[in-house]
Amino acid sequence: MGTKKIIILGSGITGLTLAYKLLWRNNAKFEVKIFEKENFTGGLAGSFSKEGLIFDYGSHRIHPSCGDVVLGDLKNLLCYDLKLLRRNGRIHLINNFVKFPFTPKNFIFNANPVFFINCVKDFLTKFFRKKIDSEISFVDIVLNSFGPALCNSFYFPYAEKIWGLSPCELSAYQAKKRISSNSFIKIVKNFYPLSSARNKKFCFYYPRLGMGQLAQNLSAEIKKLGGSIELNRKAEKLVIDKNKINLTVRSTQNISDIKIFTADFVFSTIALPSLINIIEPKPPEKIKSASNHLRYRSMVLFYLILKTPRFTEYDAHYIPDKNIIFTRISEPKNYNLQDNETTGLCIEIPCFYNGETWNSPEHILLKTILSDFRKINLPIDHKIIKSFSKKIRYAYPLYDLSFQDNLDQTEIFLDSLDNIISLGRQGLFAHDNIHHAMQTAYKANDCLNDNIEFDKQTWVLSRNQFKNHKVQD
Ligand SMILES: Cc1cc2nc3c(=O)[nH]c(=O)nc-3n(C[C@H](O)[C@H](O)[C@H](O)COP(=O)(O)OP(=O)(O)OC[C@H]3O[C@@H](n4cnc5c(N)ncnc54)[C@H](O)[C@@H]3O)c2cc1C
């Protein structure tokens, strides 16, 4: 059996985990090449440093519900650098900060009393409330589960802010993916850390040198195992020619630098519309239109470096209020415990690609951010040493009311191709976590035999299971 060439598009956690697993095999002779358009590995789960501080692309943590196999790999890859930390977040609910994840004592004493009483009233009257029969939109599911108090002050404004659509324009699927405690009973049960399993919910894993350390260590292993990672190379054309695929990549630093590589098999972790748009022969117009109608929510990440060793003791603040521009503030120093005289904040601002916020000059955003910090009673009184922003075009898949049909059509087309598989957050159009990304990579590896035959039936079954993954905050 000769060497089989495998190309992976994208060096996020999915692409890296897949390459690592493919190269780990004893008997297969695989040549594995990853192409990445950015100048770093890790994708959304990468990190960078500035002024001696390490930052992630938004608040990132590994959830203890990641499962034993993922945890085993994390421990192998990160050893003593994998830290188990206690969560210490807060959520801003009707002018008050309440600990998040919720604890009963804190919720009772710190939540707005009227809000609290209304929540309890909704809970007690749940079985007498008229149910919405058609569970089509986000509103139907969430209102049926929780009643108006929690919906109107938390779920609806937060949903609109994160996804940019009114909750009745969002699919019910969005609620099912995101909300793990779909009833008051479950919320109340979740309140009480009765067992060690439930206690885990208040902890998280985190690499000592930032989330990006996972990608860095995976990249180092891949190289040791003989794989290659080409950064600054954007996939531009995938030509399917019988059993081979010819990939054209362009350097993002020198646009006239174009190279063509041939592969027996391609795994793509790039966004579905981007993949469909580079496949040749060109997919039918109907498929291109369906995939181009899959929408993503983008994000501006605004970073502040402050002249103080610590801004607050909290690792993250969640801000559902609709009239505040950001959804979350994180202070990475409280995760990675660096010992500096300065601290940094990462402020997450959801928006649409090329929309007003996306195109806003940094000084305008900064002004709004500072005023919004004051509105939530968290004024920034320290000297701002540096402020800068980064933009993520594909932050969240957007589950509008027509996404399912568009996704089905796109997947049916891709399933008809023998030697291309699309996976990962962007490639499955899945709002997922890092551990889900790793699990899908494991499955893709399992489905490919040493002779480069892919068990598509098993893959499609697993893909349907991945869709039931619940996202953890
Ligand atoms: C703000 C935010 C916070 C999050 N917080 C958490 C958290 O706390 N815990 C958690 O478990 N998960 C979290 N997640 C989810 C987590 O980041 C993802 O599940 C995971 O990183 C997805 O990895 P991926 O490889 O599938 O996708 P990506 O990381 O998106 O990787 C895709 C890669 O493809 C590259 N690419 C795109 N187009 C091309 C092209 N044409 N050619 C070559 N390369 C290309 C991209 O540059 C990127 O590197 C968060 C996500 C966001 C947006």
PDB file of C-alpha atoms in Angstrom, residues 5-7 31 33 244-247 260-266:
ATOM      1  CA  LYS A   5      -2.221  11.857   0.895  1.00  0.00           C
ATOM      2  CA  ILE A   6      -4.678  13.533   3.204  1.00  0.00           C
ATOM      3  CA  ILE A   7      -5.303  17.261   3.258  1.00  0.00           C
ATOM      4  CA  GLU A  31       0.939  11.972   4.517  1.00  0.00           C
ATOM      5  CA  LYS A  33      -0.953  18.277   5.443  1.00  0.00           C
ATOM      6  CA  LYS A 244      -8.026  12.634  -6.631  1.00  0.00           C
ATOM      7  CA  ILE A 245      -8.584  16.169  -5.461  1.00  0.00           C
ATOM      8  CA  ASN A 246      -6.448  19.094  -6.518  1.00  0.00           C
ATOM      9  CA  LEU A 247      -6.319  21.864  -3.980  1.00  0.00           C
ATOM     10  CA  ILE A 260      -1.500  23.244  -6.111  1.00  0.00           C
ATOM     11  CA  PHE A 261      -1.485  20.060  -4.016  1.00  0.00           C
ATOM     12  CA  THR A 262      -3.022  16.707  -4.843  1.00  0.00           C
ATOM     13  CA  ALA A 263      -4.780  14.591  -2.245  1.00  0.00           C
ATOM     14  CA  ASP A 264      -6.556  11.257  -2.018  1.00  0.00           C
ATOM     15  CA  PHE A 265      -8.870  12.602   0.655  1.00  0.00           C
ATOM     16  CA  VAL A 266      -9.796  16.047   1.980  1.00  0.00           C
TER      17      VAL A 266
END
